[in-house]
Amino acid sequence: MITSAGPEEGKSTTAANLAVVFAQQEKRVLLVDADLRKPTVHYTFNLANNLGLTTVLTKQRTLKESLRHTGIEDLSVLTSGPIPPNPAELIGSKAMKQFLQEAKEQFDIVIFDTPPTLAVTDAQILANLCEGILLVMYSAKSGIDEVNKAKELLLKANGKLLGAVLNHKKAQKEDYYYYGG
Ligand SMILES: Nc1ncnc2c1ncn2[C@@H]1O[C@H](COP(=O)(O)OP(=O)(O)OP(=O)(O)O)[C@@H](O)[C@H]1O
Ligand SMILES: [Mg+2]
């Protein structure tokens, strides 16, 4: 799963890019929009959002019915679906565990886009269910205290932190030197 301490740090951008790159490496990828508060994956891939994660979790539709295919081979997308009144409850539901099991059987990699960790509990609940977490930090905007707090909360929720992504880092001239330019 991809998360960050605060809003607008680049979670959705990172999740979408990562999903595309893995698909290009011929992994069967499922990108899930688990930001049930401010979903954006359907905009990114220009997809309808009448079906998605919420229609699967509320058993209105099956996973197969709710999946969308992108123009990119090996990349399937599960958009958020209609925004529910109880996002955290849905994410922590038994149906979520069943969905994860099914997704793991059908895909090599399942990537979750999530809301900010410090704002709501959704990311912490997912941290406990997912196999790894990437914490996105927006360079020069993310406060070190906020990032550390988010890290603490995710670890406390039994999440496995794989690493962090430093987003929007201004390239320094000398950075290029090491590429032999
Ligand atoms: N490295 C980058 N360079 C330029 N623009 C970026 C970069 N990363 C993110 N953005 C832009 O910043 C905005 C926020 O990014 P994004 O939607 O990925 O963040 P988010 O963490 O998912 O936000 P939210 O908390 O609202 O879900 C978007 O308009 C995105 O296009
Ligand atoms: Mg987002």
XYZ file of C-alpha atoms and ligand atoms in Angstrom:
213
model
C 0.000 0.000 0.000
C 1.015 3.560 -0.642
C 0.369 6.203 1.974
C 1.753 9.478 3.347
C 1.457 11.479 6.535
C -0.589 14.321 5.098
C -2.689 15.228 2.073
C -1.421 15.903 -1.441
C 2.040 14.454 -1.039
C 1.866 12.280 -4.155
C 0.309 8.992 -2.973
C -1.990 8.584 -5.962
C 0.702 9.664 -8.420
C 3.166 7.164 -6.928
C 0.591 4.355 -6.810
C -0.421 4.843 -10.453
C 3.157 5.087 -11.703
C 4.252 2.050 -9.733
C 1.298 0.058 -11.063
C 2.161 0.954 -14.670
C 5.849 0.105 -14.212
C 5.105 -3.308 -12.687
C 2.621 -4.046 -15.500
C 5.294 -3.146 -18.054
C 7.456 -5.772 -16.376
C 4.746 -8.297 -17.238
C 3.438 -8.697 -13.712
C -0.332 -9.019 -13.453
C -1.122 -5.867 -11.507
C -4.252 -4.691 -9.735
C -4.382 -1.043 -8.672
C -7.055 -0.485 -6.018
C -8.359 2.935 -5.038
C -8.764 2.496 -1.291
C -9.055 6.235 -0.762
C -12.792 6.072 -0.198
C -12.861 9.717 0.860
C -11.131 11.480 -2.003
C -10.717 8.901 -4.769
C -8.775 9.912 -7.896
C -7.696 6.701 -9.661
C -10.710 6.841 -12.001
C -9.671 10.329 -13.116
C -6.082 9.243 -13.706
C -7.124 6.361 -15.973
C -10.254 8.048 -17.324
C -12.619 5.359 -16.055
C -16.216 5.320 -14.856
C -16.568 5.015 -11.075
C -20.065 3.583 -10.687
C -18.509 0.234 -9.745
C -15.390 -0.429 -7.691
C -14.069 -1.391 -4.274
C -17.237 -0.329 -2.448
C -19.518 -2.381 -4.715
C -17.284 -5.417 -4.063
C -17.125 -4.895 -0.284
C -20.880 -4.392 -0.004
C -21.403 -7.464 -2.202
C -23.446 -5.548 -4.733
C -21.106 -6.800 -7.467
C -18.366 -9.395 -7.798
C -14.717 -8.451 -8.212
C -14.830 -9.584 -11.811
C -17.826 -7.343 -12.532
C -16.277 -4.321 -10.810
C -12.787 -4.501 -12.356
C -11.793 -2.147 -15.148
C -9.200 -2.786 -17.767
C -6.879 -0.021 -18.794
C -5.257 0.379 -22.180
C -2.138 -1.016 -20.523
C -1.641 -4.735 -20.810
C -1.524 -6.582 -17.467
C -2.904 -3.581 -15.572
C -6.375 -3.869 -14.053
C -7.913 -1.166 -11.929
C -10.507 -1.302 -9.181
C -11.690 2.269 -8.741
C -13.215 3.304 -5.405
C -16.827 2.891 -6.480
C -19.462 5.215 -4.963
C -18.176 6.962 -1.820
C -19.676 5.224 1.229
C -20.774 6.816 4.524
C -18.507 4.463 6.509
C -15.094 4.126 4.783
C -13.079 2.889 7.785
C -15.704 0.302 8.651
C -15.699 -1.039 5.090
C -11.906 -1.190 4.958
C -11.824 -3.104 8.232
C -14.617 -5.474 7.241
C -14.505 -9.227 6.780
C -15.409 -8.594 3.151
C -12.095 -6.735 2.766
C -10.155 -9.806 3.888
C -12.113 -11.958 1.455
C -11.446 -9.460 -1.325
C -7.705 -9.446 -0.552
C -7.583 -13.213 -0.706
C -9.317 -13.252 -4.058
C -7.121 -10.468 -5.435
C -3.953 -12.251 -4.328
C -5.024 -15.368 -6.187
C -5.655 -13.488 -9.416
C -2.800 -10.958 -9.493
C 0.953 -10.914 -8.910
C 0.892 -7.477 -7.284
C -1.966 -5.582 -5.659
C -1.308 -1.881 -5.028
C -3.540 0.187 -2.739
C -3.845 3.942 -2.926
C -4.963 5.229 0.497
C -5.926 8.418 2.366
C -3.351 10.286 4.490
C -2.305 8.331 7.581
C -2.593 11.184 10.066
C -6.017 12.350 8.877
C -8.093 9.172 9.238
C -7.629 5.585 10.438
C -8.160 3.911 7.036
C -4.449 3.606 6.203
C -3.658 2.103 9.598
C -6.363 -0.511 9.137
C -5.009 -1.388 5.691
C -1.434 -1.442 7.022
C -2.429 -4.414 9.096
C -3.822 -6.248 6.069
C -1.207 -5.468 3.413
C 2.198 -7.084 3.034
C 4.161 -3.866 2.697
C 3.922 -0.091 2.973
C 5.558 2.700 1.011
C 5.460 6.053 2.758
C 5.487 8.986 0.334
C 7.009 12.255 1.488
C 6.692 15.466 -0.443
C 10.108 17.058 -0.370
C 10.282 20.327 1.549
C 6.583 20.065 2.499
C 6.365 16.988 4.729
C 7.384 17.822 8.275
C 9.782 15.368 9.879
C 7.570 15.140 12.985
C 4.499 14.309 10.891
C 6.391 11.671 8.895
C 7.706 10.089 12.099
C 4.232 10.111 13.620
C 2.797 8.419 10.529
C 5.582 5.828 10.636
C 4.862 5.142 14.308
C 1.137 4.695 13.691
C 1.733 2.331 10.762
C 4.217 0.211 12.740
C 1.868 0.157 15.725
C -0.819 -1.203 13.416
C 1.572 -4.094 12.605
C 2.389 -2.658 9.200
C 5.599 -3.633 7.441
C 7.314 -0.499 6.197
C 9.223 -1.291 3.002
C 10.614 2.199 2.608
C 9.857 5.761 1.715
C 9.518 7.696 -1.521
C 10.905 11.207 -1.601
C 8.606 12.931 -4.060
C 9.099 16.231 -5.822
C 12.745 16.467 -4.928
C 14.317 19.309 -6.794
C 17.092 17.840 -8.912
C 20.485 19.257 -8.038
C 23.040 19.837 -10.716
C 25.521 17.466 -9.096
C 22.909 14.650 -8.990
C 23.385 14.222 -12.731
C 27.129 13.894 -12.421
C 26.769 10.380 -11.082
C 24.868 9.293 -14.175
C 28.020 10.039 -16.117
C 26.456 12.962 -17.937
N 6.588 14.767 -8.513
C 5.592 15.551 -8.888
N 5.769 16.511 -9.809
C 4.767 17.320 -10.182
N 3.511 17.251 -9.702
C 3.261 16.316 -8.775
C 4.284 15.406 -8.330
N 3.726 14.584 -7.408
C 2.441 14.952 -7.302
N 2.147 15.977 -8.112
C 0.844 16.673 -8.242
O 0.440 17.075 -6.941
C -0.961 16.853 -6.746
C -1.164 15.890 -5.595
O -0.659 14.606 -5.972
P -1.449 13.285 -5.650
O -2.881 13.401 -6.034
O -0.672 12.150 -6.209
O -1.298 13.321 -4.073
P -2.083 12.482 -2.973
O -1.102 12.294 -1.851
O -2.687 11.282 -3.571
O -3.201 13.541 -2.539
P -4.512 13.237 -1.628
O -4.045 13.282 -0.194
O -5.424 14.380 -1.971
O -5.050 11.891 -2.017
C -1.489 16.324 -8.062
O -2.005 17.386 -8.811
C -0.251 15.739 -8.736
O -0.370 15.749 -10.135
Mg -4.667 10.614 -3.537
